[in-house]
Amino acid sequence: MRAGDLRASVERRGDATVVRLGGVLDVDTCPSLRSAVIACLAAEPSVIVLDVADLRHRDDVALTVLPALAQHAAAWPGSAVTLAAAPPSLASALDRMAVARLVPLFPTTDAALAHRPDSSAPHRLRATLQPMVDATAAARHLVGRACRLWGVSRIGDLAELVVTELVSNVVRHARTEMEVCVGLRRRLLHISVRDHSSALPRPGATNDSLREDGRGLLVISALTAAWGYTPVPDGKVVWATLRI
């Protein structure tokens, strides 16, 4: 990916993703960095390492995009974001802006990959469903089974209600095959539904895209710690996070 003066190349390393950045990061190229990282999240890596050895920055303020991306990745799909190989001038700026306190910085990419703050692999279950009436029941069964299996049954009913809203959206509006995923990482339960429609949820709309009666987004927002949507090349992922 290349946009303006910012370059990003992506490499998968097992369950991790390395993004090698080059060129200039400033207020104009921040959206390109954000798009590159969010695109990586669709594969649900355990960690995203941003190799910044060839990155320069024009404005310290632009560096604040890094903690924001780390927060987004933590909300869904529970991925960690780390930095690696910062040249001295960039490392000083990261320290000056307190970014390094929020996004770990390692001397090399290999060091970042070797250090996992949560070494245990995330628990994750998936199911591919068709946009049929019984899809919501199948999704509830998947989420309920996951909660029992992972010892978090106390939020099982809440999680089943959330996944029902997400799947109902696909059945009513997207009407495409969907992948339902539930994962547990860092004491957070992550629920996501990926479909093949490019139509995005519209928060605040009277007839929002999560329910015909306009209550779906309100339900999701009220019941979860965070929720959002991530466009992907073949559609979108709508996700929600619940605290254990």
mmCIF file of N, CA, C and O in Angstrom, residues 36-132:
data_model
loop_
_atom_site.group_PDB
_atom_site.id
_atom_site.type_symbol
_atom_site.label_atom_id
_atom_site.label_comp_id
_atom_site.label_asym_id
_atom_site.label_seq_id
_atom_site.Cartn_x
_atom_site.Cartn_y
_atom_site.Cartn_z
ATOM 1 N N ALA A 36 -4.393 1.000 6.697
ATOM 2 C CA ALA A 36 -3.526 -0.170 6.567
ATOM 3 C C ALA A 36 -3.638 -1.079 7.783
ATOM 4 O O ALA A 36 -3.720 -2.310 7.660
ATOM 5 N N VAL A 37 -3.655 -0.498 8.971
ATOM 6 C CA VAL A 37 -3.733 -1.309 10.191
ATOM 7 C C VAL A 37 -5.103 -1.951 10.330
ATOM 8 O O VAL A 37 -5.219 -3.137 10.667
ATOM 9 N N ILE A 38 -6.157 -1.203 10.048
ATOM 10 C CA ILE A 38 -7.506 -1.754 10.179
ATOM 11 C C ILE A 38 -7.715 -2.888 9.182
ATOM 12 O O ILE A 38 -8.375 -3.892 9.497
ATOM 13 N N ALA A 39 -7.137 -2.767 7.992
ATOM 14 C CA ALA A 39 -7.235 -3.861 7.029
ATOM 15 C C ALA A 39 -6.589 -5.129 7.571
ATOM 16 O O ALA A 39 -7.076 -6.241 7.349
ATOM 17 N N CYS A 40 -5.508 -4.977 8.318
ATOM 18 C CA CYS A 40 -4.838 -6.142 8.916
ATOM 19 C C CYS A 40 -5.695 -6.798 9.988
ATOM 20 O O CYS A 40 -5.600 -8.013 10.211
ATOM 21 N N LEU A 41 -6.525 -6.025 10.672
ATOM 22 C CA LEU A 41 -7.337 -6.566 11.752
ATOM 23 C C LEU A 41 -8.346 -7.585 11.257
ATOM 24 O O LEU A 41 -8.785 -8.449 12.022
ATOM 25 N N ALA A 42 -8.735 -7.510 9.998
ATOM 26 C CA ALA A 42 -9.722 -8.450 9.465
ATOM 27 C C ALA A 42 -9.245 -9.889 9.573
ATOM 28 O O ALA A 42 -10.048 -10.811 9.674
ATOM 29 N N ALA A 43 -7.911 -10.101 9.560
ATOM 30 C CA ALA A 43 -7.351 -11.444 9.710
ATOM 31 C C ALA A 43 -7.219 -11.852 11.177
ATOM 32 O O ALA A 43 -6.793 -12.974 11.468
ATOM 33 N N GLU A 44 -7.569 -10.954 12.101
ATOM 34 C CA GLU A 44 -7.555 -11.202 13.541
ATOM 35 C C GLU A 44 -6.210 -11.740 14.028
ATOM 36 O O GLU A 44 -6.116 -12.807 14.645
ATOM 37 N N PRO A 45 -5.111 -11.017 13.775
ATOM 38 C CA PRO A 45 -3.805 -11.457 14.266
ATOM 39 C C PRO A 45 -3.699 -11.305 15.774
ATOM 40 O O PRO A 45 -4.407 -10.500 16.380
ATOM 41 N N SER A 46 -2.799 -12.069 16.385
ATOM 42 C CA SER A 46 -2.585 -11.916 17.826
ATOM 43 C C SER A 46 -1.861 -10.614 18.130
ATOM 44 O O SER A 46 -2.068 -10.005 19.184
ATOM 45 N N VAL A 47 -0.984 -10.201 17.230
ATOM 46 C CA VAL A 47 -0.237 -8.960 17.417
ATOM 47 C C VAL A 47 0.075 -8.360 16.056
ATOM 48 O O VAL A 47 0.281 -9.078 15.073
ATOM 49 N N ILE A 48 0.074 -7.031 15.995
ATOM 50 C CA ILE A 48 0.521 -6.297 14.816
ATOM 51 C C ILE A 48 1.775 -5.531 15.209
ATOM 52 O O ILE A 48 1.743 -4.702 16.127
ATOM 53 N N VAL A 49 2.879 -5.834 14.546
ATOM 54 C CA VAL A 49 4.142 -5.142 14.793
ATOM 55 C C VAL A 49 4.346 -4.105 13.700
ATOM 56 O O VAL A 49 4.396 -4.448 12.516
ATOM 57 N N LEU A 50 4.446 -2.862 14.092
ATOM 58 C CA LEU A 50 4.716 -1.780 13.152
ATOM 59 C C LEU A 50 6.217 -1.518 13.141
ATOM 60 O O LEU A 50 6.774 -0.978 14.105
ATOM 61 N N ASP A 51 6.876 -1.949 12.074
ATOM 62 C CA ASP A 51 8.313 -1.722 11.914
ATOM 63 C C ASP A 51 8.494 -0.320 11.340
ATOM 64 O O ASP A 51 8.141 -0.055 10.196
ATOM 65 N N VAL A 52 9.053 0.576 12.151
ATOM 66 C CA VAL A 52 9.141 1.997 11.768
ATOM 67 C C VAL A 52 10.572 2.415 11.471
ATOM 68 O O VAL A 52 10.905 3.607 11.550
ATOM 69 N N ALA A 53 11.424 1.455 11.114
ATOM 70 C CA ALA A 53 12.827 1.761 10.862
ATOM 71 C C ALA A 53 13.004 2.807 9.768
ATOM 72 O O ALA A 53 13.933 3.629 9.819
ATOM 73 N N ASP A 54 12.128 2.788 8.766
ATOM 74 C CA ASP A 54 12.249 3.716 7.636
ATOM 75 C C ASP A 54 11.190 4.814 7.664
ATOM 76 O O ASP A 54 10.923 5.444 6.642
ATOM 77 N N LEU A 55 10.606 5.038 8.841
ATOM 78 C CA LEU A 55 9.547 6.039 8.953
ATOM 79 C C LEU A 55 10.100 7.348 9.505
ATOM 80 O O LEU A 55 10.864 7.356 10.464
ATOM 81 N N ARG A 56 9.686 8.446 8.895
ATOM 82 C CA ARG A 56 9.988 9.775 9.393
ATOM 83 C C ARG A 56 8.674 10.473 9.748
ATOM 84 O O ARG A 56 7.618 10.076 9.280
ATOM 85 N N HIS A 57 8.746 11.485 10.569
ATOM 86 C CA HIS A 57 7.522 12.216 10.905
ATOM 87 C C HIS A 57 7.795 13.713 10.852
ATOM 88 O O HIS A 57 8.896 14.168 11.146
ATOM 89 N N ARG A 58 6.789 14.448 10.447
ATOM 90 C CA ARG A 58 6.910 15.907 10.326
ATOM 91 C C ARG A 58 6.367 16.630 11.548
ATOM 92 O O ARG A 58 6.736 17.764 11.826
ATOM 93 N N ASP A 59 5.445 15.955 12.230
ATOM 94 C CA ASP A 59 4.723 16.627 13.314
ATOM 95 C C ASP A 59 4.497 15.622 14.428
ATOM 96 O O ASP A 59 3.970 14.537 14.188
ATOM 97 N N ASP A 60 4.882 15.988 15.654
ATOM 98 C CA ASP A 60 4.684 15.085 16.788
ATOM 99 C C ASP A 60 3.227 14.702 16.965
ATOM 100 O O ASP A 60 2.914 13.593 17.402
ATOM 101 N N VAL A 61 2.320 15.614 16.646
ATOM 102 C CA VAL A 61 0.897 15.344 16.853
ATOM 103 C C VAL A 61 0.445 14.133 16.043
ATOM 104 O O VAL A 61 -0.430 13.374 16.473
ATOM 105 N N ALA A 62 1.048 13.918 14.884
ATOM 106 C CA ALA A 62 0.663 12.781 14.048
ATOM 107 C C ALA A 62 0.903 11.453 14.752
ATOM 108 O O ALA A 62 0.235 10.456 14.454
ATOM 109 N N LEU A 63 1.824 11.422 15.694
ATOM 110 C CA LEU A 63 2.148 10.172 16.391
ATOM 111 C C LEU A 63 1.011 9.704 17.291
ATOM 112 O O LEU A 63 0.986 8.539 17.694
ATOM 113 N N THR A 64 0.078 10.585 17.606
ATOM 114 C CA THR A 64 -1.033 10.183 18.473
ATOM 115 C C THR A 64 -1.964 9.191 17.785
ATOM 116 O O THR A 64 -2.823 8.598 18.434
ATOM 117 N N VAL A 65 -1.810 9.014 16.472
ATOM 118 C CA VAL A 65 -2.621 7.998 15.787
ATOM 119 C C VAL A 65 -2.253 6.598 16.267
ATOM 120 O O VAL A 65 -3.089 5.692 16.228
ATOM 121 N N LEU A 66 -1.048 6.418 16.767
ATOM 122 C CA LEU A 66 -0.592 5.083 17.162
ATOM 123 C C LEU A 66 -1.339 4.546 18.388
ATOM 124 O O LEU A 66 -1.835 3.423 18.357
ATOM 125 N N PRO A 67 -1.460 5.307 19.493
ATOM 126 C CA PRO A 67 -2.279 4.810 20.602
ATOM 127 C C PRO A 67 -3.736 4.595 20.222
ATOM 128 O O PRO A 67 -4.379 3.672 20.721
ATOM 129 N N ALA A 68 -4.257 5.435 19.343
ATOM 130 C CA ALA A 68 -5.648 5.270 18.908
ATOM 131 C C ALA A 68 -5.826 3.945 18.170
ATOM 132 O O ALA A 68 -6.817 3.234 18.369
ATOM 133 N N LEU A 69 -4.864 3.594 17.328
ATOM 134 C CA LEU A 69 -4.933 2.326 16.618
ATOM 135 C C LEU A 69 -4.794 1.149 17.580
ATOM 136 O O LEU A 69 -5.468 0.123 17.430
ATOM 137 N N ALA A 70 -3.934 1.291 18.569
ATOM 138 C CA ALA A 70 -3.769 0.221 19.560
ATOM 139 C C ALA A 70 -5.062 0.004 20.340
ATOM 140 O O ALA A 70 -5.449 -1.138 20.631
ATOM 141 N N GLN A 71 -5.736 1.097 20.667
ATOM 142 C CA GLN A 71 -7.011 0.989 21.388
ATOM 143 C C GLN A 71 -8.064 0.319 20.521
ATOM 144 O O GLN A 71 -8.835 -0.523 20.995
ATOM 145 N N HIS A 72 -8.094 0.660 19.239
ATOM 146 C CA HIS A 72 -9.053 0.055 18.316
ATOM 147 C C HIS A 72 -8.799 -1.445 18.207
ATOM 148 O O HIS A 72 -9.730 -2.257 18.255
ATOM 149 N N ALA A 73 -7.544 -1.837 18.055
ATOM 150 C CA ALA A 73 -7.203 -3.252 17.913
ATOM 151 C C ALA A 73 -7.526 -4.034 19.176
ATOM 152 O O ALA A 73 -7.917 -5.210 19.116
ATOM 153 N N ALA A 74 -7.364 -3.403 20.341
ATOM 154 C CA ALA A 74 -7.677 -4.083 21.598
ATOM 155 C C ALA A 74 -9.175 -4.318 21.743
ATOM 156 O O ALA A 74 -9.605 -5.335 22.293
ATOM 157 N N ALA A 75 -9.980 -3.375 21.229
ATOM 158 C CA ALA A 75 -11.439 -3.522 21.322
ATOM 159 C C ALA A 75 -11.926 -4.660 20.445
ATOM 160 O O ALA A 75 -12.815 -5.419 20.824
ATOM 161 N N TRP A 76 -11.376 -4.772 19.261
ATOM 162 C CA TRP A 76 -11.654 -5.892 18.359
ATOM 163 C C TRP A 76 -10.538 -5.963 17.352
ATOM 164 O O TRP A 76 -10.167 -4.942 16.786
ATOM 165 N N PRO A 77 -9.959 -7.139 17.167
ATOM 166 C CA PRO A 77 -10.330 -8.452 17.729
ATOM 167 C C PRO A 77 -9.506 -8.847 18.947
ATOM 168 O O PRO A 77 -9.282 -10.031 19.215
ATOM 169 N N GLY A 78 -9.017 -7.902 19.716
ATOM 170 C CA GLY A 78 -8.185 -8.213 20.875
ATOM 171 C C GLY A 78 -6.720 -8.339 20.514
ATOM 172 O O GLY A 78 -5.949 -8.982 21.223
ATOM 173 N N SER A 79 -6.316 -7.728 19.413
ATOM 174 C CA SER A 79 -4.925 -7.795 18.970
ATOM 175 C C SER A 79 -4.081 -6.756 19.707
ATOM 176 O O SER A 79 -4.546 -5.654 20.001
ATOM 177 N N ALA A 80 -2.825 -7.117 19.966
ATOM 178 C CA ALA A 80 -1.874 -6.154 20.515
ATOM 179 C C ALA A 80 -1.205 -5.420 19.366
ATOM 180 O O ALA A 80 -1.054 -5.956 18.276
ATOM 181 N N VAL A 81 -0.811 -4.170 19.600
ATOM 182 C CA VAL A 81 -0.052 -3.388 18.624
ATOM 183 C C VAL A 81 1.251 -2.961 19.285
ATOM 184 O O VAL A 81 1.244 -2.420 20.395
ATOM 185 N N THR A 82 2.379 -3.229 18.612
ATOM 186 C CA THR A 82 3.683 -2.834 19.129
ATOM 187 C C THR A 82 4.465 -2.129 18.031
ATOM 188 O O THR A 82 4.150 -2.234 16.848
ATOM 189 N N LEU A 83 5.505 -1.423 18.448
ATOM 190 C CA LEU A 83 6.394 -0.724 17.529
ATOM 191 C C LEU A 83 7.772 -1.370 17.584
ATOM 192 O O LEU A 83 8.165 -1.948 18.604
ATOM 193 N N ALA A 84 8.524 -1.241 16.493
ATOM 194 C CA ALA A 84 9.855 -1.835 16.450
ATOM 195 C C ALA A 84 10.792 -0.995 15.601
ATOM 196 O O ALA A 84 10.370 -0.367 14.624
ATOM 197 N N ALA A 85 12.067 -1.003 16.008
ATOM 198 C CA ALA A 85 13.174 -0.465 15.208
ATOM 199 C C ALA A 85 13.063 1.029 14.939
ATOM 200 O O ALA A 85 13.434 1.504 13.855
ATOM 201 N N ALA A 86 12.588 1.800 15.888
ATOM 202 C CA ALA A 86 12.477 3.243 15.683
ATOM 203 C C ALA A 86 13.861 3.886 15.653
ATOM 204 O O ALA A 86 14.689 3.632 16.541
ATOM 205 N N PRO A 87 14.156 4.716 14.667
ATOM 206 C CA PRO A 87 15.426 5.456 14.670
ATOM 207 C C PRO A 87 15.442 6.445 15.839
ATOM 208 O O PRO A 87 14.387 6.783 16.389
ATOM 209 N N PRO A 88 16.628 6.911 16.244
ATOM 210 C CA PRO A 88 16.726 7.751 17.450
ATOM 211 C C PRO A 88 15.803 8.954 17.469
ATOM 212 O O PRO A 88 15.178 9.250 18.493
ATOM 213 N N SER A 89 15.687 9.665 16.354
ATOM 214 C CA SER A 89 14.842 10.868 16.351
ATOM 215 C C SER A 89 13.377 10.522 16.567
ATOM 216 O O SER A 89 12.657 11.224 17.298
ATOM 217 N N LEU A 90 12.925 9.420 15.949
ATOM 218 C CA LEU A 90 11.538 9.000 16.122
ATOM 219 C C LEU A 90 11.314 8.464 17.531
ATOM 220 O O LEU A 90 10.284 8.739 18.151
ATOM 221 N N ALA A 91 12.273 7.707 18.057
ATOM 222 C CA ALA A 91 12.152 7.173 19.422
ATOM 223 C C ALA A 91 12.032 8.316 20.428
ATOM 224 O O ALA A 91 11.242 8.239 21.382
ATOM 225 N N SER A 92 12.798 9.385 20.218
ATOM 226 C CA SER A 92 12.713 10.540 21.122
ATOM 227 C C SER A 92 11.335 11.186 21.059
ATOM 228 O O SER A 92 10.765 11.578 22.085
ATOM 229 N N ALA A 93 10.795 11.302 19.850
ATOM 230 C CA ALA A 93 9.469 11.897 19.699
ATOM 231 C C ALA A 93 8.393 11.020 20.328
ATOM 232 O O ALA A 93 7.457 11.529 20.959
ATOM 233 N N LEU A 94 8.505 9.707 20.180
ATOM 234 C CA LEU A 94 7.543 8.793 20.795
ATOM 235 C C LEU A 94 7.569 8.926 22.312
ATOM 236 O O LEU A 94 6.526 8.894 22.973
ATOM 237 N N ASP A 95 8.769 9.102 22.863
ATOM 238 C CA ASP A 95 8.887 9.294 24.311
ATOM 239 C C ASP A 95 8.346 10.652 24.715
ATOM 240 O O ASP A 95 7.640 10.784 25.721
ATOM 241 N N ARG A 96 8.614 11.651 23.923
ATOM 242 C CA ARG A 96 8.157 13.018 24.215
ATOM 243 C C ARG A 96 6.642 13.096 24.225
ATOM 244 O O ARG A 96 6.044 13.816 25.044
ATOM 245 N N MET A 97 5.994 12.354 23.344
ATOM 246 C CA MET A 97 4.536 12.366 23.245
ATOM 247 C C MET A 97 3.884 11.294 24.109
ATOM 248 O O MET A 97 2.674 11.101 24.062
ATOM 249 N N ALA A 98 4.688 10.585 24.895
ATOM 250 C CA ALA A 98 4.204 9.518 25.788
ATOM 251 C C ALA A 98 3.576 8.361 25.036
ATOM 252 O O ALA A 98 2.850 7.557 25.622
ATOM 253 N N VAL A 99 3.841 8.266 23.731
ATOM 254 C CA VAL A 99 3.288 7.163 22.948
ATOM 255 C C VAL A 99 3.893 5.841 23.379
ATOM 256 O O VAL A 99 3.200 4.817 23.473
ATOM 257 N N ALA A 100 5.197 5.849 23.678
ATOM 258 C CA ALA A 100 5.888 4.613 24.042
ATOM 259 C C ALA A 100 5.356 4.019 25.344
ATOM 260 O O ALA A 100 5.561 2.839 25.615
ATOM 261 N N ARG A 101 4.674 4.828 26.161
ATOM 262 C CA ARG A 101 4.076 4.286 27.387
ATOM 263 C C ARG A 101 2.810 3.496 27.091
ATOM 264 O O ARG A 101 2.394 2.658 27.882
ATOM 265 N N LEU A 102 2.194 3.779 25.960
ATOM 266 C CA LEU A 102 0.931 3.137 25.608
ATOM 267 C C LEU A 102 1.099 2.060 24.538
ATOM 268 O O LEU A 102 0.314 1.108 24.490
ATOM 269 N N VAL A 103 2.093 2.237 23.665
ATOM 270 C CA VAL A 103 2.369 1.266 22.611
ATOM 271 C C VAL A 103 3.813 0.815 22.783
ATOM 272 O O VAL A 103 4.738 1.598 22.554
ATOM 273 N N PRO A 104 4.051 -0.427 23.209
ATOM 274 C CA PRO A 104 5.419 -0.884 23.488
ATOM 275 C C PRO A 104 6.341 -0.723 22.292
ATOM 276 O O PRO A 104 5.955 -0.965 21.148
ATOM 277 N N LEU A 105 7.563 -0.315 22.566
ATOM 278 C CA LEU A 105 8.574 -0.122 21.532
ATOM 279 C C LEU A 105 9.721 -1.092 21.770
ATOM 280 O O LEU A 105 10.279 -1.152 22.874
ATOM 281 N N PHE A 106 10.092 -1.845 20.730
ATOM 282 C CA PHE A 106 11.161 -2.832 20.825
ATOM 283 C C PHE A 106 12.279 -2.474 19.852
ATOM 284 O O PHE A 106 12.032 -1.830 18.824
ATOM 285 N N PRO A 107 13.502 -2.901 20.167
ATOM 286 C CA PRO A 107 14.632 -2.524 19.304
ATOM 287 C C PRO A 107 14.574 -3.139 17.907
ATOM 288 O O PRO A 107 15.081 -2.546 16.951
ATOM 289 N N THR A 108 13.981 -4.321 17.782
ATOM 290 C CA THR A 108 13.879 -4.978 16.483
ATOM 291 C C THR A 108 12.511 -5.636 16.337
ATOM 292 O O THR A 108 11.808 -5.859 17.332
ATOM 293 N N THR A 109 12.174 -5.968 15.091
ATOM 294 C CA THR A 109 10.914 -6.662 14.839
ATOM 295 C C THR A 109 10.918 -8.037 15.487
ATOM 296 O O THR A 109 9.917 -8.469 16.068
ATOM 297 N N ASP A 110 12.034 -8.749 15.405
ATOM 298 C CA ASP A 110 12.109 -10.082 16.018
ATOM 299 C C ASP A 110 11.892 -10.005 17.524
ATOM 300 O O ASP A 110 11.246 -10.880 18.110
ATOM 301 N N ALA A 111 12.433 -8.967 18.164
ATOM 302 C CA ALA A 111 12.233 -8.805 19.612
ATOM 303 C C ALA A 111 10.763 -8.558 19.924
ATOM 304 O O ALA A 111 10.231 -9.082 20.916
ATOM 305 N N ALA A 112 10.104 -7.780 19.087
ATOM 306 C CA ALA A 112 8.675 -7.516 19.296
ATOM 307 C C ALA A 112 7.861 -8.787 19.135
ATOM 308 O O ALA A 112 6.914 -9.034 19.891
ATOM 309 N N LEU A 113 8.209 -9.612 18.148
ATOM 310 C CA LEU A 113 7.479 -10.862 17.928
ATOM 311 C C LEU A 113 7.735 -11.861 19.043
ATOM 312 O O LEU A 113 6.852 -12.659 19.381
ATOM 313 N N ALA A 114 8.921 -11.811 19.618
ATOM 314 C CA ALA A 114 9.262 -12.768 20.678
ATOM 315 C C ALA A 114 8.591 -12.425 21.994
ATOM 316 O O ALA A 114 8.358 -13.301 22.832
ATOM 317 N N HIS A 115 8.260 -11.143 22.168
ATOM 318 C CA HIS A 115 7.649 -10.714 23.432
ATOM 319 C C HIS A 115 6.149 -10.621 23.250
ATOM 320 O O HIS A 115 5.648 -9.745 22.535
ATOM 321 N N ARG A 116 5.452 -11.506 23.868
ATOM 322 C CA ARG A 116 3.990 -11.462 23.829
ATOM 323 C C ARG A 116 3.480 -11.177 25.239
ATOM 324 O O ARG A 116 3.673 -11.995 26.143
ATOM 325 N N PRO A 117 2.840 -10.036 25.467
ATOM 326 C CA PRO A 117 2.329 -9.722 26.807
ATOM 327 C C PRO A 117 1.328 -10.753 27.303
ATOM 328 O O PRO A 117 1.185 -10.978 28.489
ATOM 329 N N ASP A 118 0.634 -11.373 26.386
ATOM 330 C CA ASP A 118 -0.289 -12.451 26.731
ATOM 331 C C ASP A 118 0.087 -13.634 25.852
ATOM 332 O O ASP A 118 -0.343 -13.734 24.710
ATOM 333 N N SER A 119 0.942 -14.504 26.365
ATOM 334 C CA SER A 119 1.504 -15.579 25.549
ATOM 335 C C SER A 119 0.487 -16.651 25.203
ATOM 336 O O SER A 119 0.705 -17.438 24.297
ATOM 337 N N SER A 120 -0.601 -16.713 25.939
ATOM 338 C CA SER A 120 -1.596 -17.734 25.648
ATOM 339 C C SER A 120 -2.376 -17.369 24.395
ATOM 340 O O SER A 120 -2.719 -16.212 24.164
ATOM 341 N N ALA A 121 -2.630 -18.358 23.570
ATOM 342 C CA ALA A 121 -3.381 -18.121 22.341
ATOM 343 C C ALA A 121 -4.824 -17.786 22.689
ATOM 344 O O ALA A 121 -5.382 -18.311 23.657
ATOM 345 N N PRO A 122 -5.453 -16.907 21.937
ATOM 346 C CA PRO A 122 -6.844 -16.569 22.238
ATOM 347 C C PRO A 122 -7.763 -17.746 21.970
ATOM 348 O O PRO A 122 -7.548 -18.522 21.040
ATOM 349 N N HIS A 123 -8.767 -17.908 22.835
ATOM 350 C CA HIS A 123 -9.819 -18.885 22.563
ATOM 351 C C HIS A 123 -10.688 -18.326 21.443
ATOM 352 O O HIS A 123 -11.052 -17.150 21.457
ATOM 353 N N ARG A 124 -11.052 -19.154 20.481
ATOM 354 C CA ARG A 124 -11.851 -18.641 19.369
ATOM 355 C C ARG A 124 -12.668 -19.756 18.749
ATOM 356 O O ARG A 124 -12.157 -20.853 18.515
ATOM 357 N N LEU A 125 -13.940 -19.483 18.486
ATOM 358 C CA LEU A 125 -14.815 -20.398 17.773
ATOM 359 C C LEU A 125 -15.459 -19.634 16.624
ATOM 360 O O LEU A 125 -15.778 -18.454 16.756
ATOM 361 N N ARG A 126 -15.677 -20.343 15.500
ATOM 362 C CA ARG A 126 -16.257 -19.711 14.322
ATOM 363 C C ARG A 126 -17.355 -20.602 13.750
ATOM 364 O O ARG A 126 -17.335 -21.817 13.929
ATOM 365 N N ALA A 127 -18.241 -19.983 13.014
ATOM 366 C CA ALA A 127 -19.260 -20.734 12.276
ATOM 367 C C ALA A 127 -19.656 -19.927 11.051
ATOM 368 O O ALA A 127 -19.803 -18.701 11.121
ATOM 369 N N THR A 128 -19.815 -20.600 9.924
ATOM 370 C CA THR A 128 -20.306 -19.965 8.704
ATOM 371 C C THR A 128 -21.790 -20.265 8.578
ATOM 372 O O THR A 128 -22.199 -21.432 8.627
ATOM 373 N N LEU A 129 -22.591 -19.215 8.454
ATOM 374 C CA LEU A 129 -24.044 -19.362 8.446
ATOM 375 C C LEU A 129 -24.627 -18.722 7.197
ATOM 376 O O LEU A 129 -24.071 -17.767 6.646
ATOM 377 N N GLN A 130 -25.746 -19.237 6.781
ATOM 378 C CA GLN A 130 -26.489 -18.671 5.672
ATOM 379 C C GLN A 130 -27.536 -17.686 6.215
ATOM 380 O O GLN A 130 -27.966 -17.812 7.362
ATOM 381 N N PRO A 131 -27.961 -16.718 5.415
ATOM 382 C CA PRO A 131 -28.917 -15.716 5.907
ATOM 383 C C PRO A 131 -30.344 -16.258 5.983
ATOM 384 O O PRO A 131 -31.258 -15.783 5.306
ATOM 385 N N MET A 132 -30.516 -17.264 6.822
ATOM 386 C CA MET A 132 -31.807 -17.914 7.011
ATOM 387 C C MET A 132 -32.352 -17.566 8.394
ATOM 388 O O MET A 132 -31.624 -17.085 9.272
#
